[in-house]
């Protein structure tokens, strides 16, 4: 079982999920960060190949990202292939979170707007696995570390303009 809690990583780096390079994802994970590949535009067969390639190159956690403005057509396939974690961008779908948690797959949510902070997402918990759906740090923890939701760009940052 893996966690999307950044405190569980030796090196608190999450690779941006904009690439399908299995070499890069494995390298980040092998360096004790958390590598990623994108799954949004992959058909299920191609997504399974991506997950298999990353699994063959690292024993450490990585995640597959899905942009929820598009149907996550390969989500079930990457979960069945053994992806240890998934992340969702541009939306929150409790049904998809539940599917992942029922298979003991960690879930992360990419925050792109201050509206997410106000949505109560940090209270959303998974069922079946007993793990909370983590946003790497809780909003309170972010504030205590000098990182917060930036008023200028509405993202998590350390510019101290929040």
mmCIF file of C-alpha atoms in Angstrom, residues 11-157:
data_model
loop_
_atom_site.group_PDB
_atom_site.id
_atom_site.type_symbol
_atom_site.label_atom_id
_atom_site.label_comp_id
_atom_site.label_asym_id
_atom_site.label_seq_id
_atom_site.Cartn_x
_atom_site.Cartn_y
_atom_site.Cartn_z
ATOM 1 C CA UNK A 11 12.592 13.408 -1.278
ATOM 2 C CA UNK A 12 9.346 15.437 -1.408
ATOM 3 C CA UNK A 13 9.133 15.743 -5.180
ATOM 4 C CA UNK A 14 6.137 14.783 -7.297
ATOM 5 C CA UNK A 15 6.810 14.700 -11.033
ATOM 6 C CA UNK A 16 4.368 16.784 -13.049
ATOM 7 C CA UNK A 17 2.106 14.353 -14.900
ATOM 8 C CA UNK A 18 2.632 15.850 -18.328
ATOM 9 C CA UNK A 19 4.813 13.167 -19.846
ATOM 10 C CA UNK A 20 4.476 9.522 -20.737
ATOM 11 C CA UNK A 21 8.190 8.803 -20.376
ATOM 12 C CA UNK A 22 8.437 5.641 -18.324
ATOM 13 C CA UNK A 23 12.175 6.245 -17.979
ATOM 14 C CA UNK A 24 11.606 9.632 -16.348
ATOM 15 C CA UNK A 25 8.821 8.335 -14.092
ATOM 16 C CA UNK A 26 11.001 5.448 -12.910
ATOM 17 C CA UNK A 27 14.033 7.712 -12.434
ATOM 18 C CA UNK A 28 12.066 10.115 -10.210
ATOM 19 C CA UNK A 29 10.637 7.212 -8.196
ATOM 20 C CA UNK A 30 14.026 5.511 -7.910
ATOM 21 C CA UNK A 31 15.458 8.781 -6.593
ATOM 22 C CA UNK A 32 12.857 8.585 -3.753
ATOM 23 C CA UNK A 33 10.431 11.085 -5.268
ATOM 24 C CA UNK A 34 7.179 10.078 -6.945
ATOM 25 C CA UNK A 35 7.238 9.704 -10.710
ATOM 26 C CA UNK A 36 4.201 9.921 -12.943
ATOM 27 C CA UNK A 37 2.732 9.178 -16.333
ATOM 28 C CA UNK A 38 -0.422 10.582 -17.846
ATOM 29 C CA UNK A 39 -3.347 8.290 -18.490
ATOM 30 C CA UNK A 40 -5.998 10.669 -19.775
ATOM 31 C CA UNK A 41 -5.561 10.122 -23.498
ATOM 32 C CA UNK A 42 -4.421 6.522 -23.383
ATOM 33 C CA UNK A 43 -6.627 3.684 -24.450
ATOM 34 C CA UNK A 44 -6.717 0.901 -21.835
ATOM 35 C CA UNK A 45 -4.209 -1.349 -23.619
ATOM 36 C CA UNK A 46 -1.627 1.426 -24.045
ATOM 37 C CA UNK A 47 -2.126 2.536 -20.435
ATOM 38 C CA UNK A 48 -1.422 -1.001 -19.195
ATOM 39 C CA UNK A 49 1.800 -1.051 -21.228
ATOM 40 C CA UNK A 50 2.865 2.244 -19.587
ATOM 41 C CA UNK A 51 2.177 0.912 -16.078
ATOM 42 C CA UNK A 52 3.957 -2.371 -16.832
ATOM 43 C CA UNK A 53 7.031 -0.503 -18.109
ATOM 44 C CA UNK A 54 7.239 1.697 -15.008
ATOM 45 C CA UNK A 55 6.709 -1.320 -12.724
ATOM 46 C CA UNK A 56 9.559 -3.112 -14.498
ATOM 47 C CA UNK A 57 11.909 -0.179 -13.808
ATOM 48 C CA UNK A 58 11.100 0.666 -10.180
ATOM 49 C CA UNK A 59 9.760 -0.894 -7.003
ATOM 50 C CA UNK A 60 8.938 2.574 -5.626
ATOM 51 C CA UNK A 61 5.556 4.323 -5.888
ATOM 52 C CA UNK A 62 4.475 6.334 -8.907
ATOM 53 C CA UNK A 63 1.135 7.641 -10.093
ATOM 54 C CA UNK A 64 -0.981 7.822 -13.220
ATOM 55 C CA UNK A 65 -2.829 11.107 -13.729
ATOM 56 C CA UNK A 66 -6.273 11.626 -15.233
ATOM 57 C CA UNK A 67 -7.708 14.982 -16.268
ATOM 58 C CA UNK A 68 -11.368 14.741 -15.356
ATOM 59 C CA UNK A 69 -12.545 17.105 -18.086
ATOM 60 C CA UNK A 70 -12.203 13.973 -20.217
ATOM 61 C CA UNK A 71 -13.530 10.474 -19.588
ATOM 62 C CA UNK A 72 -10.940 8.416 -17.645
ATOM 63 C CA UNK A 73 -11.312 5.507 -20.060
ATOM 64 C CA UNK A 74 -8.189 3.694 -18.886
ATOM 65 C CA UNK A 75 -8.634 4.130 -15.114
ATOM 66 C CA UNK A 76 -9.838 0.579 -14.468
ATOM 67 C CA UNK A 77 -7.053 -0.809 -16.652
ATOM 68 C CA UNK A 78 -4.234 1.020 -14.817
ATOM 69 C CA UNK A 79 -5.661 -0.006 -11.458
ATOM 70 C CA UNK A 80 -5.822 -3.653 -12.541
ATOM 71 C CA UNK A 81 -2.294 -3.386 -13.994
ATOM 72 C CA UNK A 82 -0.966 -2.478 -10.560
ATOM 73 C CA UNK A 83 -0.500 1.284 -10.578
ATOM 74 C CA UNK A 84 0.123 2.101 -6.905
ATOM 75 C CA UNK A 85 -1.526 5.533 -7.104
ATOM 76 C CA UNK A 86 -3.675 7.727 -9.331
ATOM 77 C CA UNK A 87 -4.217 11.454 -9.346
ATOM 78 C CA UNK A 88 -7.074 13.516 -10.697
ATOM 79 C CA UNK A 89 -6.830 16.989 -12.221
ATOM 80 C CA UNK A 90 -9.528 19.466 -13.241
ATOM 81 C CA UNK A 91 -12.236 17.924 -11.153
ATOM 82 C CA UNK A 92 -13.258 15.766 -8.243
ATOM 83 C CA UNK A 93 -15.320 12.624 -8.711
ATOM 84 C CA UNK A 94 -16.050 10.739 -5.483
ATOM 85 C CA UNK A 95 -17.124 7.660 -7.491
ATOM 86 C CA UNK A 96 -13.679 7.409 -9.104
ATOM 87 C CA UNK A 97 -11.969 7.939 -5.746
ATOM 88 C CA UNK A 98 -14.066 5.128 -4.285
ATOM 89 C CA UNK A 99 -13.139 2.793 -7.164
ATOM 90 C CA UNK A 100 -9.442 3.414 -6.540
ATOM 91 C CA UNK A 101 -9.709 3.064 -2.764
ATOM 92 C CA UNK A 102 -11.636 -0.212 -3.072
ATOM 93 C CA UNK A 103 -8.587 -1.614 -4.880
ATOM 94 C CA UNK A 104 -6.189 -0.123 -2.259
ATOM 95 C CA UNK A 105 -4.842 2.397 -4.767
ATOM 96 C CA UNK A 106 -3.728 5.725 -3.293
ATOM 97 C CA UNK A 107 -5.490 8.815 -4.636
ATOM 98 C CA UNK A 108 -4.202 12.355 -5.000
ATOM 99 C CA UNK A 109 -6.000 15.453 -6.192
ATOM 100 C CA UNK A 110 -4.182 18.162 -8.119
ATOM 101 C CA UNK A 111 -5.295 21.540 -6.835
ATOM 102 C CA UNK A 112 -5.560 24.178 -9.527
ATOM 103 C CA UNK A 113 -7.946 26.636 -7.931
ATOM 104 C CA UNK A 114 -8.609 28.220 -4.592
ATOM 105 C CA UNK A 115 -12.199 26.942 -4.956
ATOM 106 C CA UNK A 116 -10.923 23.440 -4.130
ATOM 107 C CA UNK A 117 -9.717 24.708 -0.762
ATOM 108 C CA UNK A 118 -13.203 25.877 0.040
ATOM 109 C CA UNK A 119 -14.898 22.711 -1.236
ATOM 110 C CA UNK A 120 -14.138 20.677 1.856
ATOM 111 C CA UNK A 121 -12.133 18.179 -0.205
ATOM 112 C CA UNK A 122 -9.672 17.667 2.627
ATOM 113 C CA UNK A 123 -12.485 15.936 4.541
ATOM 114 C CA UNK A 124 -13.201 13.441 1.753
ATOM 115 C CA UNK A 125 -12.173 9.949 2.767
ATOM 116 C CA UNK A 126 -11.987 6.680 0.918
ATOM 117 C CA UNK A 127 -13.978 3.622 1.743
ATOM 118 C CA UNK A 128 -12.668 0.123 2.057
ATOM 119 C CA UNK A 129 -9.048 1.024 2.660
ATOM 120 C CA UNK A 130 -9.578 3.286 5.669
ATOM 121 C CA UNK A 131 -7.218 5.888 4.187
ATOM 122 C CA UNK A 132 -8.103 9.497 3.761
ATOM 123 C CA UNK A 133 -7.887 10.991 0.305
ATOM 124 C CA UNK A 134 -4.737 13.032 0.754
ATOM 125 C CA UNK A 135 -3.809 16.312 -0.886
ATOM 126 C CA UNK A 136 -0.118 15.820 -0.091
ATOM 127 C CA UNK A 137 -0.409 18.203 2.845
ATOM 128 C CA UNK A 138 -3.613 19.285 4.461
ATOM 129 C CA UNK A 139 -4.456 22.951 3.981
ATOM 130 C CA UNK A 140 -3.566 23.632 7.641
ATOM 131 C CA UNK A 141 -0.234 21.854 7.299
ATOM 132 C CA UNK A 142 0.543 23.865 4.164
ATOM 133 C CA UNK A 143 0.006 27.088 6.062
ATOM 134 C CA UNK A 144 2.321 25.963 8.856
ATOM 135 C CA UNK A 145 5.127 25.239 6.392
ATOM 136 C CA UNK A 146 4.974 28.621 4.666
ATOM 137 C CA UNK A 147 3.220 27.157 1.642
ATOM 138 C CA UNK A 148 -0.343 28.089 0.856
ATOM 139 C CA UNK A 149 -2.910 28.851 -1.798
ATOM 140 C CA UNK A 150 -1.515 31.817 -3.702
ATOM 141 C CA UNK A 151 -3.953 34.687 -4.269
ATOM 142 C CA UNK A 152 -2.039 35.700 -7.373
ATOM 143 C CA UNK A 153 -2.015 32.420 -9.260
ATOM 144 C CA UNK A 154 -4.592 30.356 -7.248
ATOM 145 C CA UNK A 155 -2.226 27.434 -6.898
ATOM 146 C CA UNK A 156 -0.172 25.929 -4.137
ATOM 147 C CA UNK A 157 3.082 27.823 -3.898
#
